[in-house]
Coordinates of N, CA and C in Angstrom, one line a residue:
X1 N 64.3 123.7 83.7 CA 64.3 122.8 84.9 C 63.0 123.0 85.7
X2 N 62.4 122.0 86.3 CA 61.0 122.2 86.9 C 61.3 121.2 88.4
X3 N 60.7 122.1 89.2 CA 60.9 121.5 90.8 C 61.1 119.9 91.1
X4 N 61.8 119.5 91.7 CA 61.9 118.2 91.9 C 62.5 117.1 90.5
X5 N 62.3 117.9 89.5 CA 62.9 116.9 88.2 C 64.3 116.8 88.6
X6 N 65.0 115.6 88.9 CA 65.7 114.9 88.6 C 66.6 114.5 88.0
X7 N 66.0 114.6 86.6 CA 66.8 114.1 85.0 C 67.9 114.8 85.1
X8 N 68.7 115.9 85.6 CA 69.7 116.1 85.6 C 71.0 115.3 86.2
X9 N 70.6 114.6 87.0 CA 71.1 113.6 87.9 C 71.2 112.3 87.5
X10 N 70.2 111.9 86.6 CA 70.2 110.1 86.1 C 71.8 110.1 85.0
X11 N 72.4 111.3 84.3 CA 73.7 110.3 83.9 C 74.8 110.3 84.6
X12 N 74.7 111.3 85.4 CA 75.7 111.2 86.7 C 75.8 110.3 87.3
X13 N 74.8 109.6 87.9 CA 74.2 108.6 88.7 C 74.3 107.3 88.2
X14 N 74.2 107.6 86.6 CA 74.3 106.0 86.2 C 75.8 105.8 85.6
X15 N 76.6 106.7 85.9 CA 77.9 106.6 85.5 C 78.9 106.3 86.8
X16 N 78.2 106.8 87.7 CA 78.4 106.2 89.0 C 78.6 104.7 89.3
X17 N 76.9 104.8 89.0 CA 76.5 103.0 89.2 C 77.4 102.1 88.3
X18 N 78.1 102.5 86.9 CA 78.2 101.8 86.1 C 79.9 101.4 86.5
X19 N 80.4 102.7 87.2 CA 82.0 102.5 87.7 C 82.0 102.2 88.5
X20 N 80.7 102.0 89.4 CA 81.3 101.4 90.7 C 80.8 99.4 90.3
X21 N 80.4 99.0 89.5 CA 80.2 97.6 89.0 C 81.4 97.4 88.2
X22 N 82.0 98.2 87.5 CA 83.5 97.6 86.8 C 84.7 97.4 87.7
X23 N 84.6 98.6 88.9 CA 85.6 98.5 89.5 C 85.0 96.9 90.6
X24 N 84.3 96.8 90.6 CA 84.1 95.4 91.6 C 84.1 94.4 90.8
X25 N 84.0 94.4 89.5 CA 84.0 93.3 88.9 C 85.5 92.8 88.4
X26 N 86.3 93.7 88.3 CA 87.7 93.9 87.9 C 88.2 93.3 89.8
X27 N 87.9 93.6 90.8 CA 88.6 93.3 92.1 C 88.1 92.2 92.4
X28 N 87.1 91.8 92.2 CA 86.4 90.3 92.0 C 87.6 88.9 91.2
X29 N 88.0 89.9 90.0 CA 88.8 89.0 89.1 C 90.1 88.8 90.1
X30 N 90.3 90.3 90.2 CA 92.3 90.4 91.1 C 91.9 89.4 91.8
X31 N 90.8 89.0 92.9 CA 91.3 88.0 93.9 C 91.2 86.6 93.9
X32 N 90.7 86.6 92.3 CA 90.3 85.2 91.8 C 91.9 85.0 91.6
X33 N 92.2 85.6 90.4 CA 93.7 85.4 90.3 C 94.8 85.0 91.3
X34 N 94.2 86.0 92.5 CA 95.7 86.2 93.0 C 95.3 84.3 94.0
X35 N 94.3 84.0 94.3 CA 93.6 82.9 94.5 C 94.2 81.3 93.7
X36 N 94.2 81.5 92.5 CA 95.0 80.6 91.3 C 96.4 80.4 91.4
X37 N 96.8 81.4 92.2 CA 98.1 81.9 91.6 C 99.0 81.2 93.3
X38 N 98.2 81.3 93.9 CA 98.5 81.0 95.5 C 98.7 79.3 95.5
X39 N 97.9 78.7 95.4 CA 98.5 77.1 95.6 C 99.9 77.1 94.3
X40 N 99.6 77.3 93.6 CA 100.9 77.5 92.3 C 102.5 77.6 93.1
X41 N 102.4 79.0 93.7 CA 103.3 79.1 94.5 C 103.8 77.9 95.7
X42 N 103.0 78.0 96.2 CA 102.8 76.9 97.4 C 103.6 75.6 96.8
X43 N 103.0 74.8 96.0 CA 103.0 74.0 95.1 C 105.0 74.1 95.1
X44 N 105.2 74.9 94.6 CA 106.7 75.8 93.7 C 107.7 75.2 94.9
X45 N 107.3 75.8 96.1 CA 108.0 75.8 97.4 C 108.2 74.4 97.9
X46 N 107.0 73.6 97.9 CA 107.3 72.5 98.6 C 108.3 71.7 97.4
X47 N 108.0 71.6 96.1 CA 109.1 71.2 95.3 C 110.4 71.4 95.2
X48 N 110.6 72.6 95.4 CA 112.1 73.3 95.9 C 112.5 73.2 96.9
X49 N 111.9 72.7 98.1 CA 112.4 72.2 99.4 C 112.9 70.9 99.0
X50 N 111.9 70.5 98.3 CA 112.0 68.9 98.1 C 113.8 68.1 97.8
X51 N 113.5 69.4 96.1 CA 114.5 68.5 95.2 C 115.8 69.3 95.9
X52 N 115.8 70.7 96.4 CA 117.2 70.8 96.8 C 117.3 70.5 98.6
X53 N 116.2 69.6 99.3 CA 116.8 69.4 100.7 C 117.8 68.2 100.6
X54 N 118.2 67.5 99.1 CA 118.8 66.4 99.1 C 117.3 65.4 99.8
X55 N 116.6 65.2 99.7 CA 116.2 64.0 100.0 C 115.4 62.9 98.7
X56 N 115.9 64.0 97.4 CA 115.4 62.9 96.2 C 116.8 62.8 95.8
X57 N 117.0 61.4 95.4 CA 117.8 60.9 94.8 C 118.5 60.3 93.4
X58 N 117.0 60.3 93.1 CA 116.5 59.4 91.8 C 117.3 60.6 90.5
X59 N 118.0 60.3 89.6 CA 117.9 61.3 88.7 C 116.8 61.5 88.0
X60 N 116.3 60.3 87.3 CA 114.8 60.8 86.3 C 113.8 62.0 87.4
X61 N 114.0 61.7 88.8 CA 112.8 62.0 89.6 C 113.2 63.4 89.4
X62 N 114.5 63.7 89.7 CA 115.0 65.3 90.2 C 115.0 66.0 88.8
X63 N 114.9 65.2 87.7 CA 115.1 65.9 86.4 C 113.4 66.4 86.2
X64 N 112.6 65.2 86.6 CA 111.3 65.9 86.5 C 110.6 66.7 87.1
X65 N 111.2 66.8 88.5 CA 111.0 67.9 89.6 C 111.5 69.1 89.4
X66 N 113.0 69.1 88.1 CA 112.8 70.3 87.7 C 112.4 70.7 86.5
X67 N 111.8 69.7 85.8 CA 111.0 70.4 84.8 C 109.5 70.7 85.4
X68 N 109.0 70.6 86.3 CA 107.6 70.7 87.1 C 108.1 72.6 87.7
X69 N 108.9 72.3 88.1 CA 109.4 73.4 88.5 C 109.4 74.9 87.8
X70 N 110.0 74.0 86.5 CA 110.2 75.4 85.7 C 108.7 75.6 84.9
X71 N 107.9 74.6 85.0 CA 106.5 74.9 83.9 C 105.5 75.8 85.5
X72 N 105.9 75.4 87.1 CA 105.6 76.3 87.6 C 105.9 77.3 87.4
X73 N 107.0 78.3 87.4 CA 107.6 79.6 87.4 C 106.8 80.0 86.2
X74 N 107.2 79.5 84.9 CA 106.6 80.1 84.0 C 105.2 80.4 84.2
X75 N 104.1 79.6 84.8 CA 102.5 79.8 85.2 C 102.9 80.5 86.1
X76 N 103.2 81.1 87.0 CA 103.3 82.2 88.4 C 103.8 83.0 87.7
X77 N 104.8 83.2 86.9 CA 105.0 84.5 85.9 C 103.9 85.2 85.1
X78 N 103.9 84.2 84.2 CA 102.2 84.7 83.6 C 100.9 84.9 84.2
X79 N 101.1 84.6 85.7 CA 99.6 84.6 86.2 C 99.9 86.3 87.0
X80 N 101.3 86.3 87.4 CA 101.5 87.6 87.9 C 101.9 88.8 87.1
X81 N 101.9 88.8 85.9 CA 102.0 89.7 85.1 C 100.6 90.1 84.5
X82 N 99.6 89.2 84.9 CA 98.5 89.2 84.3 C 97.6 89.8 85.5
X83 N 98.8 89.6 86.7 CA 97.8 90.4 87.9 C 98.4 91.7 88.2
X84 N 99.6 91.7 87.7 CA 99.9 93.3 87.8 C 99.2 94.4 86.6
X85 N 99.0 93.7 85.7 CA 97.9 94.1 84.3 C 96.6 94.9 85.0
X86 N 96.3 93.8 85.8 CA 95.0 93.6 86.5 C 94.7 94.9 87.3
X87 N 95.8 95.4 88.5 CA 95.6 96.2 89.4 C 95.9 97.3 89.0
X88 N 96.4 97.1 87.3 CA 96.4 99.0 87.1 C 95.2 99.6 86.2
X89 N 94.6 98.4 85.7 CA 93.2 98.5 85.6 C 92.5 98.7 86.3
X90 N 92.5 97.7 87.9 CA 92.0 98.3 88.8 C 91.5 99.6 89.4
X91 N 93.3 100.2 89.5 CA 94.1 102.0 90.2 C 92.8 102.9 89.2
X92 N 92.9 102.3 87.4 CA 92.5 103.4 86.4 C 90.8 103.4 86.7
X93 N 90.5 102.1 86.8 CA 88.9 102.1 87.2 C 88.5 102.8 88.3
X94 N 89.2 102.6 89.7 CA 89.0 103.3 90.7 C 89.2 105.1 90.4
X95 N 89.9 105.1 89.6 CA 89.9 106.7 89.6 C 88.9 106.8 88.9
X96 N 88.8 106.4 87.7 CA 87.6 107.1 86.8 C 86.0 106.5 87.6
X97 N 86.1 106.3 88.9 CA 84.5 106.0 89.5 C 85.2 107.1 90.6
X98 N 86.2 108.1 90.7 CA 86.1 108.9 91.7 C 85.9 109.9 90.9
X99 N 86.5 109.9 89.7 CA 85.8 111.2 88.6 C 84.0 111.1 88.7
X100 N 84.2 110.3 88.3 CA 82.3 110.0 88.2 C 81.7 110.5 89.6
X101 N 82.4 110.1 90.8 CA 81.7 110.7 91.9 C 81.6 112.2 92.0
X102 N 82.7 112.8 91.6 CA 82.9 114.4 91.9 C 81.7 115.1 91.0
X103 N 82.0 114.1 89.4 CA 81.2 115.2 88.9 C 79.4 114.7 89.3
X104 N 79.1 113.7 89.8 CA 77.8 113.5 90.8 C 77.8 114.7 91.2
X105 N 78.4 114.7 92.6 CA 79.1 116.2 93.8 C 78.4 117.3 93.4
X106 N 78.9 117.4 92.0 CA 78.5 118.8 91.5 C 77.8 119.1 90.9
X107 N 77.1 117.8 90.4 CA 75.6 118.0 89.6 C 74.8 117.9 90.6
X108 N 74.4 117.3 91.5 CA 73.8 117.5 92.9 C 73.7 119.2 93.7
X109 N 75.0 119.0 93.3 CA 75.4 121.2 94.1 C 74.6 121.7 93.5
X110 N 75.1 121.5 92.1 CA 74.1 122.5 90.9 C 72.6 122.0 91.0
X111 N 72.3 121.1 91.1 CA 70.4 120.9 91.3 C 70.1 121.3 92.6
X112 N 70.7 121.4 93.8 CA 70.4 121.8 94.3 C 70.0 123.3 94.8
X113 N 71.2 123.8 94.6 CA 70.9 125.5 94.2 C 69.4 125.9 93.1
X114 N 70.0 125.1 91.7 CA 68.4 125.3 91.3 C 67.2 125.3 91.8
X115 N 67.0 124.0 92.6 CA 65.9 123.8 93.1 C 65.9 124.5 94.1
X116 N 66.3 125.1 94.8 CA 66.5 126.1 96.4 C 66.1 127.6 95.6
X117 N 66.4 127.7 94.2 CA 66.2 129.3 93.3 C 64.8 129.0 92.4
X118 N 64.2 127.6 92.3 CA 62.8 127.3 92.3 C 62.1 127.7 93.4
X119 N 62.6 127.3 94.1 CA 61.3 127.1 95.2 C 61.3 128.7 95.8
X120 N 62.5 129.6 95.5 CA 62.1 130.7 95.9 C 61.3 131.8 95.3
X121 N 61.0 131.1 93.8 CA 60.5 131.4 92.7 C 59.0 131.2 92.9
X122 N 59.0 130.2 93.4 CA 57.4 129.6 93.4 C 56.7 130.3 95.0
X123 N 57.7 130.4 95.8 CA 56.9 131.0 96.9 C 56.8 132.4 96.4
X124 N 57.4 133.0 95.5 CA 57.2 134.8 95.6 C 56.3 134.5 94.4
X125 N 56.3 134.2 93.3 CA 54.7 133.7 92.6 C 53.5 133.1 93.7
X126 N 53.6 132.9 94.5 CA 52.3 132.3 95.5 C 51.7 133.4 96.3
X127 N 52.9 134.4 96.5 CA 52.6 135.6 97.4 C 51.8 136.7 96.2
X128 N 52.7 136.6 95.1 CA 52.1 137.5 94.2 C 50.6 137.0 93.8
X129 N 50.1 135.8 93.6 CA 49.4 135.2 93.7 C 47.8 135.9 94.4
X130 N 48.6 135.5 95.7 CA 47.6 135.4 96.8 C 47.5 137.2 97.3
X131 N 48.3 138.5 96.8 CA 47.9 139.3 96.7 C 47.1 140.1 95.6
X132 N 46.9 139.3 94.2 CA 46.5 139.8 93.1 C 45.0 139.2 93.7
X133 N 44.7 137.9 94.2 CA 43.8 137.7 94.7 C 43.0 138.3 95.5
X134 N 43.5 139.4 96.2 CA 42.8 140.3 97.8 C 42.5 141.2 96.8
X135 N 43.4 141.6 95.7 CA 42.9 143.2 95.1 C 41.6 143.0 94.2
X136 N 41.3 141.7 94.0 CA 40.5 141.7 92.8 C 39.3 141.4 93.9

């Protein structure tokens, strides 16, 4: 290792960088989803107010309000199983970018100490230095 080098730090660092872009790109998706998934619901509700407030009468109508109905449930099922998929991907990405932080933590500890056992290296070479210099 040589003062101020670095390179100990760029795969840490870029494993950092690289968890902390999955995990935002994965929470990016969760809110698109959960986004899709929202008027769906909405959508669900006002039809189920509809066809059971009694105010349709029609049978073709109520028969199709409940087939609307049930091809909703099934898209809110699939969109929420796809979002609970989602957030444990999420949980696992967020952890493995807190792994990645720690071992940052400690490759920083460790360069640091080095470099703190360099530089005390280099000032007692400087001294030795600058007294081999007076004797000659």
């Amino acid at each position: 290792p040589q003062l101020g080098d670095e390179t100990a730090l760029k795969a840490p660092r870029g494993a950092v960088e690289e968890h902390t872009a999955r995990r935002s790109g994965l929470r990016t998706q969760q809110k698109d989803l959960e986004m899709d998934i929202a008027p769906r619901r909405e959508k669900l509700g006002t039809l189920e107010l509809k066809m059971y407030g009694g105010s349709v009468g029609n049978p073709r109508e109520l028969e199709g309000m409940r087939k609307e109905i049930g091809l909703l449930r099934k898209s809110i099922a699939t969109g929420e199983d796809r979002l609970l998929e989602l957030m444990v991907t999420v949980e696992e990405a967020q952890a493995a970018l807190a792994a990645a932080r720690k071992r940052l933590r400690q490759a920083e500890e460790e360069w640091q100490k080095t470099q703190e056992s360099l530089n005390r290296e280099q000032e007692a070479l400087a001294c030795l230095w600058q007294k081999a210099k007076r004797v000659n």
